[in-house]
Amino acid sequence: DVKVTQSSRYLVKRTGEKVFLECVQDMDHENMFWYRQDPGLGLRLIYFSYDVKMKEKGDIPEGYSVSREKKERFSLILESASTNQTSMYLCASSTQTGVQPQHFGDGTRLSIL
Amino acid sequence: GEDVEQSLFLSVREGDSSVINCTYTDSSSTYLYWYKQEPGAGLQLLTYIFSNMDMKQDQRLTVLLNKKDKHLSLRIADTQTGDSAIYFCAKKEAGTASKLTFGTGTRLQVTL
């Protein structure tokens, strides 16, 4: 089974802090994604990566950056956390061929105080 | 950009069938997916359909695709309390690097 692991289930940080969310997948997938999930808005894509050291902006990249130094790990960085970044963050991975469903981690519920 | 719409809430009685609907605006697609999210968890892939198919059945799940009306539905037969969750449809656009566009999600509540 594909396993996508997010480092924290719950995280509380303060406004202005630099926040790191980590995601690791064990299936050698080329693609990795970061979403945020807010009630009534569904999932919105923040950034994605289709290869090591490659990154592409999604629909809402402002206030975020990412890092992909190794194929299995994709990090989301909040450079200076703000209260409007309080949300559920979901990481996913997929292959680049075939049906390509995305496999998700359990999510990190981040609260910015 | 692409819009994928779902109604926010659906309530059904245990044992009845549930039908969750999804509409989209852009007709270029390769695959369409249904995901389930249980409380406090990530999204779990339930099923998918290729865009040249009209229907796919998988045990209690039936997916219908009407390309003309840009309408996708998920029918759950004999709905159980364990089916209570949020259901997301998602659409893979042709030519993109596996990017999916997700609907807003439908919360299914199953009552006794």
Short mmCIF file of C-alpha atoms in Angstrom, two decimals, chain A:
data_model
loop_
_atom_site.label_atom_id
_atom_site.label_comp_id
_atom_site.label_asym_id
_atom_site.label_seq_id
_atom_site.Cartn_x
_atom_site.Cartn_y
_atom_site.Cartn_z
CA ASP A 1 0.00 0.00 0.00
CA VAL A 2 1.07 3.55 -0.71
CA LYS A 3 2.00 5.42 2.40
CA VAL A 4 2.07 9.19 2.57
CA THR A 5 3.14 10.42 5.99
CA GLN A 6 2.77 13.94 7.28
CA SER A 7 5.01 14.76 10.22
CA SER A 8 2.35 16.31 12.50
CA ARG A 9 -1.40 15.81 12.89
CA TYR A 10 -1.85 19.00 14.89
CA LEU A 11 0.36 22.07 15.09
CA VAL A 12 -0.05 25.38 16.87
CA LYS A 13 2.21 28.30 15.95
CA ARG A 14 2.31 32.04 16.48
CA THR A 15 1.89 34.86 13.97
CA GLY A 16 5.18 35.70 12.29
CA GLU A 17 6.84 32.33 12.94
CA LYS A 18 8.43 30.32 10.14
CA VAL A 19 6.57 27.01 9.90
CA PHE A 20 7.68 23.78 8.24
CA LEU A 21 5.26 21.02 7.26
CA GLU A 22 6.91 17.80 6.17
CA CYS A 23 5.60 15.05 3.94
CA VAL A 24 7.21 11.72 3.01
CA GLN A 25 5.99 9.07 0.56
CA ASP A 26 7.33 5.54 0.22
CA MET A 27 6.20 4.58 -3.28
CA ASP A 28 8.85 6.30 -5.40
CA HIS A 29 6.23 8.65 -6.87
CA GLU A 30 7.46 11.42 -9.11
CA ASN A 31 4.70 13.91 -8.29
CA MET A 32 3.96 15.47 -4.93
CA PHE A 33 1.35 18.07 -3.98
CA TRP A 34 0.39 20.38 -1.14
CA TYR A 35 -3.24 21.45 -0.64
CA ARG A 36 -5.11 23.36 1.96
CA GLN A 37 -8.66 22.42 2.86
CA ASP A 38 -11.17 24.92 4.19
CA PRO A 39 -14.90 24.37 4.81
CA GLY A 40 -17.00 25.11 1.74
CA LEU A 41 -13.93 25.68 -0.45
CA GLY A 42 -12.81 22.10 -1.03
CA LEU A 43 -9.13 21.46 -1.71
CA ARG A 44 -7.01 24.22 -3.14
CA LEU A 45 -3.61 23.48 -4.63
CA ILE A 46 -0.74 25.47 -3.12
CA TYR A 47 2.33 24.00 -4.86
CA PHE A 48 3.29 20.82 -6.61
CA SER A 49 6.48 19.15 -7.75
CA TYR A 50 7.02 16.68 -10.60
CA ASP A 51 10.68 15.95 -9.91
CA VAL A 52 13.44 16.53 -7.39
CA LYS A 53 14.29 20.23 -7.07
CA MET A 54 11.38 21.12 -9.38
CA LYS A 55 8.34 23.05 -8.19
CA GLU A 56 5.31 24.68 -9.75
CA LYS A 57 2.87 27.16 -8.28
CA GLY A 58 -0.65 26.01 -7.76
CA ASP A 59 -3.73 28.16 -7.37
CA ILE A 60 -2.87 29.85 -4.05
CA PRO A 61 0.93 30.00 -3.61
CA GLU A 62 1.09 33.39 -1.91
CA GLY A 63 2.68 33.23 1.54
CA TYR A 64 4.07 29.74 0.96
CA SER A 65 7.20 28.13 -0.45
CA VAL A 66 8.26 24.51 -0.92
CA SER A 67 11.36 22.38 -1.00
CA ARG A 68 12.01 19.05 -2.68
CA GLU A 69 15.59 17.99 -2.11
CA LYS A 70 14.84 14.25 -2.22
CA LYS A 71 12.29 12.36 -4.27
CA GLU A 72 10.41 11.02 -1.25
CA ARG A 73 10.15 14.27 0.71
CA PHE A 74 8.20 17.45 -0.02
CA SER A 75 8.20 20.29 2.50
CA LEU A 76 5.79 23.20 2.74
CA ILE A 77 7.11 26.38 4.32
CA LEU A 78 5.11 29.27 5.71
CA GLU A 79 7.69 32.04 5.63
CA SER A 80 5.89 34.26 8.15
CA ALA A 81 2.74 32.63 9.44
CA SER A 82 -0.47 34.63 9.55
CA THR A 83 -3.85 33.85 11.08
CA ASN A 84 -5.46 33.40 7.65
CA GLN A 85 -3.18 30.41 7.13
CA THR A 86 -4.98 28.49 9.86
CA SER A 87 -6.26 25.48 7.96
CA MET A 88 -6.01 21.76 7.27
CA TYR A 89 -3.01 20.98 5.06
CA LEU A 90 -2.96 17.85 2.96
CA CYS A 91 -0.02 16.31 1.13
CA ALA A 92 -0.46 13.90 -1.80
CA SER A 93 1.69 11.98 -4.25
CA SER A 94 1.14 10.26 -7.59
CA THR A 95 2.91 8.58 -10.47
CA GLN A 96 3.29 10.25 -13.85
CA THR A 97 1.75 7.43 -15.88
CA GLY A 98 -1.54 5.54 -16.04
CA VAL A 99 -4.57 6.43 -13.98
CA GLN A 100 -2.45 8.60 -11.70
CA PRO A 101 -4.71 8.85 -8.69
CA GLN A 102 -3.33 10.99 -5.94
CA HIS A 103 -2.63 9.30 -2.60
CA PHE A 104 -3.10 11.46 0.46
CA GLY A 105 -1.60 11.76 3.91
CA ASP A 106 -3.83 12.16 6.97
CA GLY A 107 -3.40 15.92 7.04
CA THR A 108 -1.95 18.49 9.43
CA ARG A 109 -4.38 20.78 11.23
CA LEU A 110 -2.43 24.01 11.66
CA SER A 111 -3.56 26.79 13.96
CA ILE A 112 -1.86 30.19 13.84
CA LEU A 113 -2.49 32.28 16.95
#
